[in-house]
Amino acid sequence: MKYSIESIYFQAGQYDAYCLVEFYYGSNAHLKFGKSIHGMLVYDSEERKNLERKISLELSEIPFTDGFVRFNSSDNIEELLNEGFLVSEVERFATVGGIGPKVYGISNEKEIPNTILVPFSNRDSNLESWLLLELRNFNNRIEANNTLLPEEILRYNTIVYILKGEEEFPVELLDENSLTVKSDALFWILSHKYKNSLESGKLKITPEEYLQFRILLASRKTSRLEIVKRQLGISDKQLKEFENSSPDNYKEFIGLILRFEITAITFNYFSKPIYWDFDRYIHIFLRHYKSFFIRSSTKGQGTLFLYSYKNILNLIRIVIEHNKKDIEEAWLHGKEFRKSGRQSLYFNGNYFSIRINANGKLTQFHPQEY
C-alpha cells in the first residue's frame, strides 16, 4: 500500500488542495471511476479533528491506515462524495496547482477566498442615488420573478412615494385598521427628510416631523435593545459597561441595530427568498461577532466569526448558495434545511451549523469550535 488515510491528509487534505488521484488498473475504484479523478478531499468535522491529532504525533507514531476517503470530484460523482474510494487502490496521488496556506485551525481574521474587490466611492452619491439603486434592485428581482418579502414590498412602495414627491400617502403605506401610515414607512420617510436636510443644508423636515422622527427613532432603539438584552441575557448595566469599555464598538453596534431592515439574504435562483428578521440577525450576528463580544452574557456568545463585519453576510450567502440543491430538496418535502454536528457545512477552514426553515427564514448560522 503506497498511501494511507493519514498520508494523503498530511499531503493535501489539511490544505484543502486540489488533487489528482490515479487508481491501479483493474481495481474496484478503476472499474467504477476510471483511471483518474480530479477534485478535493472531503472530511466531516470529527474526521478532520481526528486526523489533525494523528499528524501532530511523532512521525514514527503516525498510523498508516487503509480505508475509504470521500472526494468531491470535478465531474460530481455522487458515490465518491458519499462513500469515497479505498486508499489502498491508489497508484498515484498528487496535488495540482500548488498548495495554499492552511486555513483550518487558525484564529486570525480571514478573508473570503476567490473574491475580487471593486473600488467604490460614495463621495459623489446622494440620497436619491441610493434610493434609485435600491429601487432598481427591487425591480430586477421582480422582473426575474423573485418574490419580495412583505417588508420589502412596503420598502419598495415607500421608495416610490419618496421619489415621486407626492403629498398624499398611497393606500399601500396605510394601516388597514387605523388608516394611518405604517410605522416603518413613516420612519423611512421622516428619516429621508432628516438626512436630506443635513445633505442639502436646507430645511426639508418641519419641526413637528422632526419631533415625530425622534420619537420613532427612540422607540426603534428601545424595542431593539430589548431584543438584544433577551438574546444575550444581559441587563442595562452590562450594556452600559460595554459602552464605557468599548465606545467605538458600541457606537458601531447601535448604528447597525438601528439601520437593520428585514430583507432577503439571498434570492438568486432559489424558489423563495432566504431572509432573517431582527431577532435572528442578533442571534446569528451579534452573538458571534468579535467586536461585540460581551463577557457578562449569561447565554454565552459561543464561537466567533473570524471575519470582518462586511464579510460575514457574504460568508452566509456563499455557504447557502453552495448548498442550494439540498435546501431546495428539503423545501420540496415541506421540511427545514438543517446541518449540524458531523453534518456541518465546511467552508474556508471552518465548519458551520445552519438552519433554514421551510418558509426561507434563516434561524441559525454559526461556526463550530475546532
Coordinates of C-alpha atoms in Angstrom, one line a residue:
M1 CA 0.0 0.0 0.0
K2 CA 1.6 3.2 -1.2
Y3 CA -0.7 5.7 0.6
S4 CA -2.8 5.9 3.8
I5 CA -5.7 8.0 5.0
E6 CA -3.2 9.9 7.2
S7 CA -0.6 10.4 4.4
I8 CA -2.9 11.9 1.9
Y9 CA -4.4 14.1 4.6
F10 CA -0.9 15.3 5.5
Q11 CA 0.0 15.9 1.9
A12 CA -3.2 17.6 0.7
G13 CA -6.3 17.2 2.9
Q14 CA -5.2 19.6 5.6
Y15 CA -4.6 22.3 3.0
D16 CA -7.9 21.7 1.1
A17 CA -5.7 21.3 -2.0
Y18 CA -6.9 20.3 -5.5
C19 CA -5.8 16.7 -6.2
L20 CA -5.1 14.2 -8.9
V21 CA -5.8 10.5 -7.9
E22 CA -4.9 7.6 -10.2
F23 CA -6.0 4.1 -9.4
Y24 CA -4.4 0.7 -10.0
Y25 CA -5.5 -0.9 -13.3
G26 CA -8.3 -3.4 -12.6
S27 CA -9.0 -2.2 -9.1
N28 CA -12.6 -1.7 -8.0
A29 CA -12.1 2.1 -8.0
H30 CA -10.6 1.9 -11.5
L31 CA -13.7 0.0 -12.7
K32 CA -16.1 2.4 -11.1
F33 CA -14.4 5.8 -11.6
G34 CA -11.9 5.3 -14.4
K35 CA -8.1 5.6 -14.4
S36 CA -8.0 9.0 -12.7
I37 CA -10.1 11.6 -10.9
H38 CA -9.6 15.3 -10.0
G39 CA -11.1 17.2 -7.1
M40 CA -10.8 17.8 -3.4
L41 CA -10.8 15.5 -0.4
V42 CA -13.9 15.8 1.9
Y43 CA -13.9 15.4 5.7
D44 CA -16.6 15.9 8.3
S45 CA -15.6 17.8 11.5
E46 CA -14.8 14.7 13.6
E47 CA -12.7 13.1 10.8
R48 CA -10.7 16.3 10.4
K49 CA -10.2 16.6 14.2
N50 CA -9.0 13.0 14.4
L51 CA -6.6 13.4 11.5
E52 CA -5.2 16.7 12.9
R53 CA -4.5 14.8 16.1
K54 CA -2.8 12.0 14.3
I55 CA -0.5 14.1 12.1
S56 CA 0.6 16.1 15.1
L57 CA 2.3 12.9 16.5
E58 CA 5.9 12.0 16.1
L59 CA 6.5 10.7 12.6
S60 CA 7.1 7.1 13.8
E61 CA 3.8 7.2 15.7
I62 CA 1.5 8.3 12.9
P63 CA -0.7 5.3 11.8
F64 CA -0.7 4.1 8.2
T65 CA -4.4 3.2 7.8
D66 CA -6.3 1.9 4.8
G67 CA -9.9 2.9 4.4
F68 CA -12.3 5.0 2.3
V69 CA -11.9 8.7 1.8
R70 CA -14.6 10.8 0.4
F71 CA -13.9 13.0 -2.6
N72 CA -15.6 16.0 -4.3
S73 CA -14.7 15.2 -7.9
S74 CA -14.7 17.7 -10.8
D75 CA -17.4 15.7 -12.6
N76 CA -19.6 15.5 -9.4
I77 CA -19.7 11.7 -9.0
E78 CA -22.2 11.1 -6.1
E79 CA -20.6 7.8 -5.0
L80 CA -17.2 9.5 -4.5
L81 CA -18.8 12.3 -2.5
N82 CA -20.9 9.9 -0.3
E83 CA -18.7 6.8 0.0
G84 CA -15.3 7.7 -1.4
F85 CA -12.5 5.5 -2.7
L86 CA -10.3 2.9 -1.0
V87 CA -6.8 4.4 -0.3
S88 CA -5.1 1.1 -1.0
E89 CA -6.3 1.2 -4.6
V90 CA -4.4 4.5 -5.3
E91 CA -1.4 4.1 -7.5
R92 CA -0.5 7.8 -7.7
F93 CA -1.6 10.8 -5.6
A94 CA -0.6 14.4 -6.2
T95 CA -1.7 17.9 -5.6
V96 CA -2.5 20.1 -8.6
G97 CA -1.7 23.8 -8.9
G98 CA 0.3 24.2 -5.7
I99 CA -0.7 24.3 -2.1
G100 CA -2.1 27.3 -0.4
P101 CA -1.8 28.3 3.3
K102 CA -3.6 26.1 5.8
V103 CA -6.9 27.7 6.9
Y104 CA -8.2 25.1 9.3
G105 CA -7.4 25.7 13.0
I106 CA -6.2 29.3 12.7
S107 CA -7.6 32.1 14.9
N108 CA -6.6 35.1 12.8
E109 CA -9.2 37.2 10.8
K110 CA -9.9 35.6 7.5
E111 CA -10.7 36.9 4.0
I112 CA -13.1 35.1 1.8
P113 CA -11.1 33.4 -1.0
N114 CA -11.5 34.0 -4.7
T115 CA -13.2 37.3 -4.3
I116 CA -12.5 40.5 -6.3
L117 CA -12.6 43.8 -4.5
V118 CA -14.1 46.5 -6.8
P119 CA -13.1 50.1 -5.6
F120 CA -16.2 52.1 -4.9
S121 CA -16.5 55.7 -3.7
N122 CA -19.8 57.1 -2.4
R123 CA -18.3 60.6 -2.3
D124 CA -20.5 61.8 -5.2
S125 CA -23.6 59.8 -4.3
N126 CA -26.6 61.4 -2.7
L127 CA -29.7 60.1 -1.0
E128 CA -31.7 60.0 -4.2
S129 CA -29.0 58.0 -6.0
W130 CA -29.1 55.4 -3.2
L131 CA -32.9 55.1 -3.4
L132 CA -32.8 54.7 -7.2
L133 CA -30.2 52.0 -6.8
E134 CA -32.4 50.2 -4.2
L135 CA -35.4 50.6 -6.4
R136 CA -33.6 49.2 -9.4
N137 CA -32.5 46.1 -7.4
F138 CA -36.1 45.5 -6.4
N139 CA -37.3 45.9 -10.0
N140 CA -34.6 43.5 -11.2
R141 CA -35.8 40.9 -8.7
I142 CA -39.5 41.4 -9.8
E143 CA -38.5 41.1 -13.5
A144 CA -36.7 37.8 -12.6
N145 CA -39.8 36.5 -10.8
N146 CA -38.1 36.6 -7.4
T147 CA -40.6 37.0 -4.6
L148 CA -40.3 40.1 -2.5
L149 CA -40.9 39.8 1.3
P150 CA -43.8 41.7 2.8
E151 CA -41.4 44.1 4.4
E152 CA -39.6 44.6 1.1
I153 CA -42.9 45.4 -0.7
L154 CA -43.5 48.1 1.9
R155 CA -40.0 49.4 1.5
Y156 CA -40.5 49.4 -2.3
N157 CA -43.7 51.3 -2.1
T158 CA -42.2 53.8 0.3
I159 CA -39.2 54.5 -2.0
V160 CA -41.6 55.1 -4.9
Y161 CA -43.6 57.5 -2.8
I162 CA -40.4 59.4 -1.7
L163 CA -39.1 59.7 -5.3
K164 CA -42.4 60.9 -6.7
G165 CA -42.5 63.6 -4.1
E166 CA -46.3 63.3 -3.6
E167 CA -48.1 64.8 -0.6
E168 CA -50.9 62.3 -0.2
F169 CA -49.9 58.9 1.1
P170 CA -50.8 56.0 -1.2
V171 CA -53.0 53.2 0.2
E172 CA -50.1 50.8 0.1
L173 CA -48.5 52.7 3.0
L174 CA -51.6 52.8 5.2
D175 CA -52.5 50.5 8.0
E176 CA -55.7 48.7 7.1
N177 CA -57.3 49.3 10.5
S178 CA -56.3 52.8 11.6
L179 CA -55.8 54.2 8.1
T180 CA -52.6 55.9 9.4
V181 CA -49.2 55.5 7.8
K182 CA -47.5 52.2 8.8
S183 CA -44.8 53.0 11.4
D184 CA -41.9 51.6 9.3
A185 CA -42.9 53.5 6.3
L186 CA -43.3 56.7 8.3
F187 CA -39.9 56.2 9.9
W188 CA -38.2 55.8 6.4
I189 CA -40.0 58.8 5.1
L190 CA -39.0 61.1 8.0
S191 CA -35.5 59.6 8.1
H192 CA -35.1 60.6 4.5
K193 CA -36.3 64.1 5.1
Y194 CA -34.0 64.5 8.0
K195 CA -30.9 63.2 6.1
N196 CA -31.9 65.3 3.1
S197 CA -31.9 68.4 5.3
L198 CA -28.4 67.5 6.5
E199 CA -27.2 66.7 3.0
S200 CA -28.6 69.8 1.3
G201 CA -28.1 72.3 4.1
K202 CA -31.7 73.3 3.6
L203 CA -34.6 72.5 5.9
K204 CA -36.6 69.6 4.4
I205 CA -38.3 68.5 7.6
T206 CA -40.8 70.5 9.7
P207 CA -40.3 70.8 13.5
E208 CA -43.3 68.6 14.0
E209 CA -42.0 66.0 11.6
Y210 CA -38.5 66.1 13.3
L211 CA -40.1 65.5 16.7
Q212 CA -42.1 62.6 15.3
F213 CA -38.9 61.2 13.8
R214 CA -37.0 61.4 17.1
I215 CA -39.9 59.6 18.8
L216 CA -39.9 56.8 16.2
L217 CA -36.1 56.5 16.4
A218 CA -36.1 56.3 20.2
S219 CA -38.9 53.7 20.0
R220 CA -36.9 51.6 17.5
K221 CA -33.8 51.8 19.6
T222 CA -35.6 50.8 22.8
S223 CA -37.5 47.9 21.3
R224 CA -34.4 46.5 19.6
L225 CA -32.2 46.8 22.6
E226 CA -34.8 44.8 24.5
I227 CA -34.3 42.0 21.9
V228 CA -30.5 42.3 22.2
K229 CA -30.7 42.0 26.0
R230 CA -33.0 39.0 25.8
Q231 CA -30.8 37.2 23.2
L232 CA -27.6 37.8 25.2
G233 CA -29.0 37.5 28.7
I234 CA -27.7 40.9 29.7
S235 CA -29.0 43.9 31.7
D236 CA -29.0 47.6 31.1
K237 CA -26.0 47.8 33.5
Q238 CA -24.0 45.3 31.4
L239 CA -24.9 47.1 28.2
K240 CA -23.6 50.4 29.8
E241 CA -20.4 48.6 30.8
F242 CA -20.0 47.6 27.1
E243 CA -20.5 51.2 26.1
N244 CA -17.9 52.5 28.6
S245 CA -15.3 49.9 27.9
S246 CA -15.6 49.9 24.1
P247 CA -17.2 53.2 23.0
D248 CA -16.2 52.8 19.3
N249 CA -17.6 49.3 19.1
Y250 CA -20.7 50.3 21.0
K251 CA -21.3 53.2 18.5
E252 CA -21.0 50.8 15.6
F253 CA -23.3 48.3 17.3
I254 CA -26.0 51.0 17.9
G255 CA -25.7 52.1 14.3
L256 CA -26.2 48.6 13.0
I257 CA -29.2 47.7 15.1
L258 CA -30.9 51.0 14.1
R259 CA -30.2 50.5 10.4
F260 CA -31.2 46.9 10.1
E261 CA -34.2 46.1 7.9
I262 CA -35.8 42.8 7.1
T263 CA -34.5 41.8 3.7
A264 CA -33.6 38.8 1.6
I265 CA -30.1 37.5 2.3
T266 CA -30.1 35.6 -1.0
F267 CA -32.7 35.2 -3.6
N268 CA -31.0 34.4 -6.9
Y269 CA -32.1 31.1 -8.3
F270 CA -33.9 30.0 -5.2
S271 CA -37.6 29.1 -5.3
K272 CA -38.2 31.6 -2.4
P273 CA -36.1 34.3 -0.8
I274 CA -33.9 33.3 2.2
Y275 CA -34.0 36.0 4.9
W276 CA -33.5 36.9 8.5
D277 CA -35.5 39.1 10.9
F278 CA -34.0 41.3 13.6
D279 CA -34.3 38.6 16.3
R280 CA -32.3 36.2 14.1
Y281 CA -29.9 38.9 13.0
I282 CA -29.0 39.5 16.6
H283 CA -28.9 35.7 17.4
I284 CA -26.7 34.9 14.4
F285 CA -24.6 38.0 14.0
L286 CA -24.2 39.8 17.3
R287 CA -23.6 36.7 19.4
H288 CA -20.8 35.6 17.2
Y289 CA -19.1 38.9 16.1
K290 CA -15.8 39.6 17.8
S291 CA -16.2 43.4 18.1
F292 CA -19.5 42.9 20.1
F293 CA -18.3 40.3 22.5
I294 CA -19.8 40.9 26.0
R295 CA -18.2 38.6 28.6
S296 CA -21.0 39.1 31.0
S297 CA -23.6 37.5 28.7
T298 CA -25.4 34.8 30.7
K299 CA -26.4 32.9 27.5
G300 CA -22.8 32.8 26.2
Q301 CA -21.7 34.0 22.7
G302 CA -20.2 30.8 21.5
T303 CA -17.6 30.6 18.8
L304 CA -16.8 33.8 17.0
F305 CA -16.8 34.6 13.2
L306 CA -13.2 35.0 12.0
Y307 CA -14.3 37.6 9.5
S308 CA -14.9 41.4 9.4
Y309 CA -18.5 42.6 9.5
K310 CA -18.6 43.3 5.8
N311 CA -17.6 39.7 5.0
I312 CA -20.0 37.9 7.4
L313 CA -23.0 38.4 5.2
N314 CA -21.0 37.4 2.2
L315 CA -19.9 34.3 4.0
I316 CA -23.5 33.4 4.9
R317 CA -24.6 33.9 1.2
I318 CA -21.8 31.7 -0.1
V319 CA -22.4 28.8 2.3
I320 CA -26.2 29.0 1.5
E321 CA -25.7 29.2 -2.3
H322 CA -23.2 26.3 -2.2
N323 CA -25.9 24.1 -0.7
K324 CA -28.8 25.2 -2.9
K325 CA -29.7 21.7 -4.2
D326 CA -30.1 20.3 -0.6
I327 CA -32.0 23.3 0.6
E328 CA -34.5 23.1 -2.3
E329 CA -34.8 19.3 -1.7
A330 CA -35.8 20.0 2.0
W331 CA -38.3 22.6 1.0
L332 CA -39.8 20.3 -1.6
H333 CA -40.8 18.0 1.2
G334 CA -42.0 20.8 3.4
K335 CA -39.0 20.4 5.8
E336 CA -36.4 22.8 7.2
F337 CA -32.8 22.6 6.0
R338 CA -30.6 21.8 8.9
K339 CA -26.9 20.8 9.2
S340 CA -25.1 20.5 12.5
G341 CA -22.5 18.3 14.3
R342 CA -20.8 15.9 11.8
Q343 CA -23.1 17.1 9.1
S344 CA -22.0 20.7 9.4
L345 CA -21.0 22.6 6.3
Y346 CA -17.3 23.2 5.6
F347 CA -16.0 26.4 4.1
N348 CA -12.6 28.1 4.2
G349 CA -11.3 26.1 7.2
N350 CA -14.4 26.3 9.3
Y351 CA -17.5 24.0 9.9
F352 CA -20.8 25.9 10.2
S353 CA -24.1 24.8 11.7
I354 CA -27.1 26.2 9.8
R355 CA -30.8 26.0 9.9
I356 CA -33.3 27.5 7.4
N357 CA -37.0 26.9 8.0
A358 CA -39.5 25.8 5.3
N359 CA -40.5 29.4 4.8
G360 CA -37.0 30.5 3.9
K361 CA -36.1 32.1 7.3
L362 CA -32.5 31.7 8.4
T363 CA -32.8 30.8 12.1
Q364 CA -29.3 29.5 12.8
F365 CA -25.8 30.0 11.4
H366 CA -22.5 29.9 13.4
P367 CA -19.0 28.4 13.3
Q368 CA -18.2 25.3 15.3
E369 CA -15.2 25.0 17.6
Y370 CA -12.1 23.5 16.1

